[in-house]
Coordinates of C-alpha atoms in Angstrom, one line a residue:
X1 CA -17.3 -31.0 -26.6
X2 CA -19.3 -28.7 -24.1
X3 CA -18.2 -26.5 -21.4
X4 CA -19.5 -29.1 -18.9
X5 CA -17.6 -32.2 -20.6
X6 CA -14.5 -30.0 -20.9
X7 CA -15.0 -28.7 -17.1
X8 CA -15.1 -32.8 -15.9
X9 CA -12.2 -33.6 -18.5
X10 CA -10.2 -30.8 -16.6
X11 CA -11.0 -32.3 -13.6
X12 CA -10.3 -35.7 -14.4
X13 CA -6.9 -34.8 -15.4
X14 CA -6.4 -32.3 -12.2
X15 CA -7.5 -34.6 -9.8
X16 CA -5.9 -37.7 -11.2
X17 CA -2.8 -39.0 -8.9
X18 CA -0.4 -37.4 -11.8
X19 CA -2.4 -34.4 -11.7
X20 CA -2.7 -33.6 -7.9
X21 CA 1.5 -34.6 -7.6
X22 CA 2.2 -32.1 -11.0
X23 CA -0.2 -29.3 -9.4
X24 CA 1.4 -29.5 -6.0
X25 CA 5.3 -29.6 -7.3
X26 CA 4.8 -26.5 -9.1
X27 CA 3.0 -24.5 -6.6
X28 CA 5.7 -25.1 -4.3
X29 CA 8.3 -24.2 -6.3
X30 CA 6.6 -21.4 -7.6
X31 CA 6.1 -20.3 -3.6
X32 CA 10.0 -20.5 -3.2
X33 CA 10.7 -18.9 -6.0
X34 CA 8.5 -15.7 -5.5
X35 CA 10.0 -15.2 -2.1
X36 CA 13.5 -15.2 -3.2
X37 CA 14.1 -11.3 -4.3
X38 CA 15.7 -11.0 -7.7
X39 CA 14.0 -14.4 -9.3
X40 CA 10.2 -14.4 -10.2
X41 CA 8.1 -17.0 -12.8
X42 CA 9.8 -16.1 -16.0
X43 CA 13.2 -17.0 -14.6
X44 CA 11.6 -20.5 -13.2
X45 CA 9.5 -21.3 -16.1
X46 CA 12.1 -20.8 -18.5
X47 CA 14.5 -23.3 -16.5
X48 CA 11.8 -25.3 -16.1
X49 CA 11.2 -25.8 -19.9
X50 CA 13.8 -28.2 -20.5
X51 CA 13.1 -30.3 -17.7
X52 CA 9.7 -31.1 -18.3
X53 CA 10.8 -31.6 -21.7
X54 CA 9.8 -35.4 -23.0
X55 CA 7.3 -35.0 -20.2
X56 CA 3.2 -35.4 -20.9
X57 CA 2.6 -32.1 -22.2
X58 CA -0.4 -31.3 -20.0
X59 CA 1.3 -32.3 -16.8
X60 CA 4.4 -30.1 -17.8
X61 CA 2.2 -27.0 -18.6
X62 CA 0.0 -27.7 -15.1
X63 CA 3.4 -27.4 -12.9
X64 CA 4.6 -24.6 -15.1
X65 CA 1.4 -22.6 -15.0
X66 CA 1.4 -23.9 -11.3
X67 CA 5.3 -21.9 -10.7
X68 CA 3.3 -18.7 -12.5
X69 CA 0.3 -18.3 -9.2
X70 CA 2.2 -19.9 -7.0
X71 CA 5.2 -17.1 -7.6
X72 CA 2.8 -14.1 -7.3
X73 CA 0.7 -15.7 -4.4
X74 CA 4.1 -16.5 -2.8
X75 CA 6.0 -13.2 -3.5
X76 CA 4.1 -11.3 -0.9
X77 CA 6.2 -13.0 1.6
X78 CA 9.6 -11.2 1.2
X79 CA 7.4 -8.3 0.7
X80 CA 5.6 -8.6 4.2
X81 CA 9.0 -9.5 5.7
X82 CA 11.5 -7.9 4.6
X83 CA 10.2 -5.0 2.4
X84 CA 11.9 -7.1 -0.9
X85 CA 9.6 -8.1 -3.1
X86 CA 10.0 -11.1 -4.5
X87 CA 8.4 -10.4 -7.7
X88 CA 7.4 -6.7 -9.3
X89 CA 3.6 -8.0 -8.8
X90 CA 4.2 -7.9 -4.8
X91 CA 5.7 -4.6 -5.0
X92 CA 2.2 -2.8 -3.9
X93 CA 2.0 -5.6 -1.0
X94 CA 5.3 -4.2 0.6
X95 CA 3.1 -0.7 0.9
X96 CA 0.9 -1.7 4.0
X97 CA 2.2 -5.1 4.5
X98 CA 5.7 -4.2 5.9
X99 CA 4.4 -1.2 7.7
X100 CA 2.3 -3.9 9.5
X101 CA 4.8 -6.5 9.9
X102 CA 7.3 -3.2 12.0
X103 CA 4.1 -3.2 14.2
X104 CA 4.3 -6.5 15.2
X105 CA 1.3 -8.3 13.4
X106 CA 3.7 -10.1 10.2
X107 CA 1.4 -13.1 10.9
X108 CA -1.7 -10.8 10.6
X109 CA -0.6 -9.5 7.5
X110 CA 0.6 -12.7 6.1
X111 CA -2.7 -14.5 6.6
X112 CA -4.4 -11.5 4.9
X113 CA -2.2 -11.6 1.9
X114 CA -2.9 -15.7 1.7
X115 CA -6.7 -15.4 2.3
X116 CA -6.5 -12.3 -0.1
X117 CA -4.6 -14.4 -3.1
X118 CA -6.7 -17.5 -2.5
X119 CA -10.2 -15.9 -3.0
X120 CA -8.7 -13.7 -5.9
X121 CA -7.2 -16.3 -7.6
X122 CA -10.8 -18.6 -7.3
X123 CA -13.2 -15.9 -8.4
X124 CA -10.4 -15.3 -11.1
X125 CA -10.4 -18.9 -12.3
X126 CA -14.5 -19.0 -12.8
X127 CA -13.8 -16.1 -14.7
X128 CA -11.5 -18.0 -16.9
X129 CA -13.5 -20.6 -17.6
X130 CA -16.3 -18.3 -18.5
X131 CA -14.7 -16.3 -20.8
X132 CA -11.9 -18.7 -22.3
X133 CA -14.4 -20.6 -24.2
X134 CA -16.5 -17.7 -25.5
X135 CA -13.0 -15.8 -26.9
X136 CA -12.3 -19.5 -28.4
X137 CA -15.6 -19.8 -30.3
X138 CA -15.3 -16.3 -31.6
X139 CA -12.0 -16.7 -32.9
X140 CA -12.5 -19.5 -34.9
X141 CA -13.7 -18.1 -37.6
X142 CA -10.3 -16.0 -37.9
X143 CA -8.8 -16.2 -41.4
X144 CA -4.8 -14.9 -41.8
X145 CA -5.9 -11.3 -42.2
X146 CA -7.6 -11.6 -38.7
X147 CA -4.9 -13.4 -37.4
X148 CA -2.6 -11.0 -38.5
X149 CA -4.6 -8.3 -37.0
X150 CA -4.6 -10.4 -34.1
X151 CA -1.0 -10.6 -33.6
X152 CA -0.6 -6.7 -34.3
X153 CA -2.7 -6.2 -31.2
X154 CA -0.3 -8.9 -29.3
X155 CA 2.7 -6.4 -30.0
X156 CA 0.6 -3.6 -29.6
X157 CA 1.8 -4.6 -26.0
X158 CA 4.9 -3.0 -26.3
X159 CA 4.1 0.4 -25.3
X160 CA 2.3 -0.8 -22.0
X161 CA 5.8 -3.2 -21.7
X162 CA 7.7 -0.2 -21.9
X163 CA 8.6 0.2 -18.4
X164 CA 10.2 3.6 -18.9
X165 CA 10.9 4.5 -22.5
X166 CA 9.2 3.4 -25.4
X167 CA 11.7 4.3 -27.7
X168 CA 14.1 1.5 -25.7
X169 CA 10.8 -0.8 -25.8
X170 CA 10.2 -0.4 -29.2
X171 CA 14.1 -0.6 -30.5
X172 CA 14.0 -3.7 -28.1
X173 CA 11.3 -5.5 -30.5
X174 CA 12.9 -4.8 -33.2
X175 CA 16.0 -6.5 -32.2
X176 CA 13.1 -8.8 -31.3
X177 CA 12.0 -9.6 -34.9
X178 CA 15.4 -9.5 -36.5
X179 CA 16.4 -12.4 -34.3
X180 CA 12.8 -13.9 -35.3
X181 CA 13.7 -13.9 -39.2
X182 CA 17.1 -16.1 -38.6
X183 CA 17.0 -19.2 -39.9
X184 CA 15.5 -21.1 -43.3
X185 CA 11.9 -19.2 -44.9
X186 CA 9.3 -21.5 -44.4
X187 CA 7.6 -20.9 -47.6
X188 CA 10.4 -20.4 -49.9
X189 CA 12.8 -22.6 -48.4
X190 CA 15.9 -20.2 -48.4
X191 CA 18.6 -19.3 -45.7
X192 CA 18.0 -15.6 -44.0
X193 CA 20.5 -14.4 -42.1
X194 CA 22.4 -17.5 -41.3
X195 CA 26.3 -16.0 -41.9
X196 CA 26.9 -19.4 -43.5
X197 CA 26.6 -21.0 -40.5
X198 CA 24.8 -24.4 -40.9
X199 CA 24.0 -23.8 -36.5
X200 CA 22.2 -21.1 -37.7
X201 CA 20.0 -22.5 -40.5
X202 CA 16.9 -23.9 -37.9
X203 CA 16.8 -20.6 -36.2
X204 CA 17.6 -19.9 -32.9
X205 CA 15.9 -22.0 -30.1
X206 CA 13.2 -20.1 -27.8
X207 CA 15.3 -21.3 -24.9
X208 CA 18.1 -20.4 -25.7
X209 CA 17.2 -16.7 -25.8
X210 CA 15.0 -17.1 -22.7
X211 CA 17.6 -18.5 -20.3
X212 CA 20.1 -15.6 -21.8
X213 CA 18.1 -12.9 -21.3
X214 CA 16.3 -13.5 -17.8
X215 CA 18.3 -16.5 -15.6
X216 CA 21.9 -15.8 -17.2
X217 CA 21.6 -12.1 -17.3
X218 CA 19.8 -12.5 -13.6
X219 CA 23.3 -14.5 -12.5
X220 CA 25.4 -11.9 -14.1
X221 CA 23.4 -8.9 -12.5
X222 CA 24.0 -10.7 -8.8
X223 CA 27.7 -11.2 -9.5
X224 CA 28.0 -7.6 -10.2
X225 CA 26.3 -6.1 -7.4
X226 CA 27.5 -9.2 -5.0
X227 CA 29.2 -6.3 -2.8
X228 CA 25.9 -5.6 -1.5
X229 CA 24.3 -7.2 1.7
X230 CA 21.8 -9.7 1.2
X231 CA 18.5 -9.6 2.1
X232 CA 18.4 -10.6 6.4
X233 CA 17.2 -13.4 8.2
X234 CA 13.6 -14.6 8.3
X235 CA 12.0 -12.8 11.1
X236 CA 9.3 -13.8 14.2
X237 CA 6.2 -13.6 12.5
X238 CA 3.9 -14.1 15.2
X239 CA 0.2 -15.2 15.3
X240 CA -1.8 -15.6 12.0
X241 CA -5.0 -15.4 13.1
X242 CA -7.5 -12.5 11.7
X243 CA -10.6 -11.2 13.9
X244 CA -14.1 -10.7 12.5
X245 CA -13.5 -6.8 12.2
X246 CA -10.5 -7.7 9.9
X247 CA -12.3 -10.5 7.6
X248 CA -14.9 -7.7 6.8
X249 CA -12.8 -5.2 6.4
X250 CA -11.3 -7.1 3.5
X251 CA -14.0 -8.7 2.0
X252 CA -15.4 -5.4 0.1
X253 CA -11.6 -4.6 -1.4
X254 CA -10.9 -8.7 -2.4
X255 CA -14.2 -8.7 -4.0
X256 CA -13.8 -5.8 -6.2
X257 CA -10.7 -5.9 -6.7
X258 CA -10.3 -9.8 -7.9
X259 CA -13.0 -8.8 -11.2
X260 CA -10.6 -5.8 -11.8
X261 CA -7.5 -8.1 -11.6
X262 CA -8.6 -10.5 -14.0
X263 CA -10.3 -7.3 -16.3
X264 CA -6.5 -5.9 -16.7
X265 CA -4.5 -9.6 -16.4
X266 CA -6.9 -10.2 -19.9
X267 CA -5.4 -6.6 -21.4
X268 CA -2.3 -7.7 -23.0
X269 CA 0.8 -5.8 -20.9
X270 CA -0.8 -5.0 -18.2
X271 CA 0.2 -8.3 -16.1
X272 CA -0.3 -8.2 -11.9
X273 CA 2.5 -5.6 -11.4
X274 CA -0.3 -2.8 -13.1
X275 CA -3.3 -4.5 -11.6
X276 CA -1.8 -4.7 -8.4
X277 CA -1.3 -0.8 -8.4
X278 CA -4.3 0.1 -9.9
X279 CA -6.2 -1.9 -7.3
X280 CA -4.5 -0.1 -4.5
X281 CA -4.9 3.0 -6.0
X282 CA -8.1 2.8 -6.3
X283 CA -9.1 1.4 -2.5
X284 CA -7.3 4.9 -1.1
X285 CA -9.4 6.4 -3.8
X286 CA -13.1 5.1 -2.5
X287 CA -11.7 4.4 1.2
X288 CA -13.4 6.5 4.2
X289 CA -9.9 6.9 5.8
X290 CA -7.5 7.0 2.8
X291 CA -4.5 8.4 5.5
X292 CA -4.4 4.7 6.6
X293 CA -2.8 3.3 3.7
X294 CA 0.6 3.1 3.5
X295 CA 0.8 2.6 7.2
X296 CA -0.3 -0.6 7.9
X297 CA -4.2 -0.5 6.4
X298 CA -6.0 -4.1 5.6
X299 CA -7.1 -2.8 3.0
X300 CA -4.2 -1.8 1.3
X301 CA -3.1 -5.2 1.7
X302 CA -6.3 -7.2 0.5
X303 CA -6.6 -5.1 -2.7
X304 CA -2.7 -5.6 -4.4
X305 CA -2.9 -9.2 -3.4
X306 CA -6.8 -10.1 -4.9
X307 CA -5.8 -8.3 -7.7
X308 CA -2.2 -9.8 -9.0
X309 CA -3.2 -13.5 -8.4
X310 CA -6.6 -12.6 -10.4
X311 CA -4.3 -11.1 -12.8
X312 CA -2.5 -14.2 -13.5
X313 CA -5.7 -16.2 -14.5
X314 CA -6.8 -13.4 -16.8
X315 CA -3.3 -13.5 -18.6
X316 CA -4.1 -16.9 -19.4
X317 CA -7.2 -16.1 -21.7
X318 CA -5.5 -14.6 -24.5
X319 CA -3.0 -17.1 -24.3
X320 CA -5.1 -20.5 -24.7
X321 CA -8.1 -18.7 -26.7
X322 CA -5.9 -16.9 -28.6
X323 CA -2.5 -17.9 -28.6
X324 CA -1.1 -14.3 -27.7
X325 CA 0.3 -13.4 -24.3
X326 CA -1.2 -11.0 -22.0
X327 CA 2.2 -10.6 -20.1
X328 CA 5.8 -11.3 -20.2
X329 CA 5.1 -14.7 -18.4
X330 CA 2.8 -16.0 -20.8
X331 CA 4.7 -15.0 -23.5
X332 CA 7.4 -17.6 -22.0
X333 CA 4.6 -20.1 -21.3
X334 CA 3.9 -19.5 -25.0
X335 CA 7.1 -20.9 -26.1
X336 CA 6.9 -23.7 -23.4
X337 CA 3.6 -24.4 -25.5
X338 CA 5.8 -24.7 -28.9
X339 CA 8.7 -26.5 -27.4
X340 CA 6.1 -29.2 -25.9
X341 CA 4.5 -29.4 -29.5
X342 CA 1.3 -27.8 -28.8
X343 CA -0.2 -24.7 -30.6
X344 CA -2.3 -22.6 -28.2
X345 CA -5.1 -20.7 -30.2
X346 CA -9.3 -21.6 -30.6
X347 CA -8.7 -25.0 -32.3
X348 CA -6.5 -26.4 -28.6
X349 CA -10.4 -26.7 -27.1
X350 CA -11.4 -28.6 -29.8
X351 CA -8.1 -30.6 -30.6
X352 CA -7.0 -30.9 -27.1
X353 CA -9.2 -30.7 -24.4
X354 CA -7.6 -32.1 -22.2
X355 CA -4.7 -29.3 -21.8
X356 CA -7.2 -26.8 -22.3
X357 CA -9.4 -27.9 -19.6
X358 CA -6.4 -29.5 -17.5
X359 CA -4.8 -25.8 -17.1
X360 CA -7.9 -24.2 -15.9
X361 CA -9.0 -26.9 -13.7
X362 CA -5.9 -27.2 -12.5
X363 CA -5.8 -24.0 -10.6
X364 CA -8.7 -24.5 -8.6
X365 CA -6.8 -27.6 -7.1
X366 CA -3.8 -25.3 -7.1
X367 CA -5.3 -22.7 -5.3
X368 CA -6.4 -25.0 -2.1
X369 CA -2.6 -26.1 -2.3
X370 CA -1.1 -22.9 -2.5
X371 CA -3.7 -21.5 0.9
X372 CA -2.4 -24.6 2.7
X373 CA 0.8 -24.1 1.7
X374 CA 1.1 -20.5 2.9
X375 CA -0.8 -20.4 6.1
X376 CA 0.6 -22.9 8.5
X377 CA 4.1 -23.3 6.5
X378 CA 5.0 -19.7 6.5
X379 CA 6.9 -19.6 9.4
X380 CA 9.7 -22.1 8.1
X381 CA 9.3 -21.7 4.5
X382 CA 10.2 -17.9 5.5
X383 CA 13.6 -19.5 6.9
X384 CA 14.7 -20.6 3.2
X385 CA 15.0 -16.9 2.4
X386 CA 18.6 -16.9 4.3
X387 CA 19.6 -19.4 0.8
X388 CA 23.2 -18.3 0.4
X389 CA 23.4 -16.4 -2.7
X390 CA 26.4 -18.1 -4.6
X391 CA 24.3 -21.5 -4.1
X392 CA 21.6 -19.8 -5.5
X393 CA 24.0 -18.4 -8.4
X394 CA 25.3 -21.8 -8.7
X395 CA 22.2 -23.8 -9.3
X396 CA 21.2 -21.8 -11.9
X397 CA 23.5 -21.6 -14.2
X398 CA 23.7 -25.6 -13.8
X399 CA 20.0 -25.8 -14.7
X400 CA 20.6 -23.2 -17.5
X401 CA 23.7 -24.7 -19.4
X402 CA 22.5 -28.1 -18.9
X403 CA 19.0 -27.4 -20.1
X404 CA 20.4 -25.7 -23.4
X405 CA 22.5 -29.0 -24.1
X406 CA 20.4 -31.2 -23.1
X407 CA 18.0 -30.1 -26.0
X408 CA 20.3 -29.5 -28.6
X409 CA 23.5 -31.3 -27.4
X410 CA 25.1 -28.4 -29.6
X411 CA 28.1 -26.1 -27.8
X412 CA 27.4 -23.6 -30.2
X413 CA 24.0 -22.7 -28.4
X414 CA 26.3 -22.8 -25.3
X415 CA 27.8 -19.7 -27.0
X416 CA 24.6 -18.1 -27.8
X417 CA 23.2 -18.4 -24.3
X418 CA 26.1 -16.8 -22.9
X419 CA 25.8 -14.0 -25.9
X420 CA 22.1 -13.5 -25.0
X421 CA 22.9 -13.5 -21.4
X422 CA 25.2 -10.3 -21.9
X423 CA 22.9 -8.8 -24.1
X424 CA 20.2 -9.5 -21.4
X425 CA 22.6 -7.7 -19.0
X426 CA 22.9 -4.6 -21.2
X427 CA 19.5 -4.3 -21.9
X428 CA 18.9 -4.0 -18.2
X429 CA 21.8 -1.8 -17.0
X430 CA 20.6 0.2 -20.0
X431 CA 16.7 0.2 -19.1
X432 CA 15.8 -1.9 -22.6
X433 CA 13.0 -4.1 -21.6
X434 CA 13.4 -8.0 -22.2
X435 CA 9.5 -8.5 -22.7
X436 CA 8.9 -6.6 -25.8
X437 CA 11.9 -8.8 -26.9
X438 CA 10.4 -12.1 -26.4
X439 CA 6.7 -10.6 -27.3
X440 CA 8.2 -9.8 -31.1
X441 CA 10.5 -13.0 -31.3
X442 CA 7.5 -15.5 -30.2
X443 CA 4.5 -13.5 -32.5
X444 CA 7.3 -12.4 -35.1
X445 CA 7.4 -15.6 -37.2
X446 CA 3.4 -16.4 -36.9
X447 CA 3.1 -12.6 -38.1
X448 CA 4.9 -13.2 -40.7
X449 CA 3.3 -15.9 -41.9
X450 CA 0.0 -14.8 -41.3
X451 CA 0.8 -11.7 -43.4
X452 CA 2.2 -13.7 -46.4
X453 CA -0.5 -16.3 -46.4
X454 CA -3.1 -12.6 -46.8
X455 CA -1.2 -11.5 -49.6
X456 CA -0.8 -14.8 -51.9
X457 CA -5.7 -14.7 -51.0
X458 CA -5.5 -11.4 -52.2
X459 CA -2.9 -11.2 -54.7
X460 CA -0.8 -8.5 -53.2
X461 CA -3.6 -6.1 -52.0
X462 CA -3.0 -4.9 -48.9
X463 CA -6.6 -4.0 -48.2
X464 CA -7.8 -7.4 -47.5
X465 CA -6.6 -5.9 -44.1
X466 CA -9.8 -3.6 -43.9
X467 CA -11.9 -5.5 -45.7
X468 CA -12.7 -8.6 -43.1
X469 CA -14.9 -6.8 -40.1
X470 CA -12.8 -9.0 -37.6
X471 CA -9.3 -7.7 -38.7
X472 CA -10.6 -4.2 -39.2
X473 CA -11.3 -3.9 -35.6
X474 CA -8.6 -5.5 -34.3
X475 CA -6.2 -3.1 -36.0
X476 CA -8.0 -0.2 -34.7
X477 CA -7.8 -1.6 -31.5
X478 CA -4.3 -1.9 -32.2
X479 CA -3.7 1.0 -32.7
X480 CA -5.7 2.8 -30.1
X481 CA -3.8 0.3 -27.9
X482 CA 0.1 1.7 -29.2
X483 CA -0.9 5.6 -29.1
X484 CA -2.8 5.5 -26.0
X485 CA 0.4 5.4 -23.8
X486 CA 2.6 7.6 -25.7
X487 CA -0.4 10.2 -25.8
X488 CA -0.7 9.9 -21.4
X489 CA 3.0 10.1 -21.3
X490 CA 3.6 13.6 -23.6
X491 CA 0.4 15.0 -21.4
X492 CA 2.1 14.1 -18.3
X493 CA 5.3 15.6 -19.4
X494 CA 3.4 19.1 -20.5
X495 CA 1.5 19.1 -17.1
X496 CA 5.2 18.3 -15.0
X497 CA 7.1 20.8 -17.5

């Protein structure tokens, strides 16, 4: 199939009734969900998995990839508001939004941040489509040493997921792997690390450990620091009309800074949080007036907010060319893949077209939702932020333990989601990152088998590794890609000490 039959397959499925109903349920939710401080997309796609489960694949993975945009495109609003951002890819938005918002002009700044996010997120998309192919084609001609390489450069992620230490980021995918190798061997058939538990011999469920470490851990975080305030009322947000001056002034930073968005969302780790900074960064940089930003500045709204919804599209090139994650989102939406049956990868374009295309088409459809959406609702969807927060607590701990069961109907992964929620909670009062977690448990087991499947070709010779052009680089890359951090972060240590 060609691009241009794939493109019109996409859009078939996109625009179909099912399509536009599936697009426009996940948006939403994905809007409500960004604005609420404390809960972002992993949260609400992992809770989301076992609903859609049973579901039409591609119609489940639309609305989930539909809750990932419309989070980040919808996260500004708390941000703007109420200096909480909703997600840690709005954080850069609360620099020169809120400062506007003190001055009177929230609606000013939240019709920049939609307008911003909508032509980010389109120029991101024809990006996607561009590229996703071309990565596909190239990578089918991977054999298991390349695809081992492959997944080495996927976990080479870890140090960019560090988010602090990575020491705690790489002890964290360790704990990662071990949790991985649970279960019966694949190729030899025996039990690993079971305990002689029989609930133990199929492994541990993807779900199971997502809900524990993100919603459960999330629930158990609030209950802990419930003696604080909550976040206030929704305030008066006034007219959302921009002038000509102001679309001008934006158009040079949202233009720039959507290719450089969907550059880094491609980079696995990076993720909107690092685009978004890197974008503002680099408009006070370049900017005539650079003393502007950080008190109210157009441009130092337009930049973060091109640049994390561009950010989102790019994550999802490695993910359905390659079957690797570019951030801690896609890694879940890589297990939502698995659970729904589906193998993401260069053989999906071929094999399955229409989820391939469906996804990407999708978001253009998504995207005139989400502008819609966010421009004259704003003023009452900014009311739902006053949600009680034991309601909020409530609701998802009911979606969590009843999404477990529902899969499994097993009380024993009860247990274990309650086990990884406490672990979830230690992990964060103890600064370990979850992502390099869910990173080595997701690529551990096709790393595995990848590396296995190269040694029975080569009879135990490890330099079949260097041998195949295509794995050679990749490991390189790999490894340029895991010393490169630790390398800026000694030399910024020298230079503070």
């Amino acid at each position: 199939m060609g691009a241009l039959e794939g493109i019109a397959t996409g859009f078939q499925v996109a625009l179909s009734l099912e399509g536009i109903m599936f697009v426009l349920i996940g948006v939403f939710v994905g809007t409500f969900i960004g604005m609420l401080p404390g809960l972002g997309p992993i949260s609400a796609i992992a809770i989301m998995i076992p609903i859609t489960y049973g579901m039409d694949p591609t119609m489940a993975l639309v609305m989930m990839a539909g809750v990932y945009y419309g989070a980040v495109f919808g996260g500004s609003t708390s941000s703007i508001l109420l200096n909480a951002p909703g997600i840690s890819g709005t954080v850069a938005s609360a620099f020169d939004g809120y400062p506007m918002a003190q001055q009177g002009k929230a609606g000013k700044a939240l019709a920049i941040a939609a307008i911003s996010s909508f032509v980010g997120g389109t120029i991101s998309v024809v990006l996607l489509m561009i590229f996703a192919p071309m990565l596909a084609s190239v990578a089918i001609s991977f054999g298991p040493p390349a695809y081992f390489a492959l997944m080495l450069l996927g976990l080479s992620a870890i140090a960019s997921l560090s988010e602090g230490s990575t020491i705690k980021a790489m002890i964290s995918a360790v704990v990662g792997f071990m949790i991985a190798t649970i279960g019966i061997d694949p190729q030899t058939g025996t039990a690993r690390f079971n305990f002689g538990s029989a609930n133990l011999l199929d492994g541990i469920d993807f779900l199971v450990i997502a809900l524990g470490l993100f919603a459960i851990a999330e629930v158990c975080y609030l209950i802990m620091n419930r003696a604080k305030k909550s976040v206030g009322s929704a305030k008066e947000i006034g007219s959302l009309r921009l002038s000509k001056d102001d679309m001008k002034e934006m158009s040079g930073p949202v233009g720039r800074q959507s290719f450089l968005g969907f550059i880094l969302g491609i980079l696995p780790g990076a993720g909107a949080t690092i685009a978004s900074f890197i974008s503002y960064i680099t408009e006070k940089k370049i900017a005539k007036n650079p003393d502007e930003f950080g008190k109210g500045s157009v441009k130092g709204l337009a930049a973060p907010e091109a640049s994390n919804n561009a950010a989102t599209s790019g994550a999802f090139v490695p993910l359905l060319s390659l079957g690797i994650p570019g951030s801690g989102t896609t890694a879940v939406m890589l297990g939502a893949f698995l659970v729904l049956g589906l193998q993401p990868g260069p053989m999906m374009m071929t094999d399955r077209p229409e989820v391939f295309w469906g996804i990407i088409a999708s978001m253009y459809i998504g995207n005139i939702f989400l502008l819609i959406l966010n421009l004259p609702l704003i003023p009452y969807i900014a009311r739902l932020l006053t949600i009680p927060r034991p309601m909020l607590i409530s609701l998802v701990i009911m979606f969590s333990f009843i999404g477990v069961y529902a899969i499994s109907f097993s009380v024993f992964d009860l247990y274990l989601l309650l086990a990884f929620g406490v672990l979830g909670l230690l992990m964060r009062m103890f600064a370990f990152p979850a992502p390099p977690f869910i990173l080595a448990f997701i690529l551990g087991g096709m790393m595995e088998q990848s590396f296995r499947q190269s040694m029975t070709i080569s009879g135990g010779n490890i330099s079949i590794f260097f041998q195949n052009n295509i794995s050679l680089v990749l490991i390189i890359l790999s490894v340029l890609s895991f010393i490169f951090p630790i390398i800026k972060t000694i030399r910024t240590k020298k230079k503070e000490a």
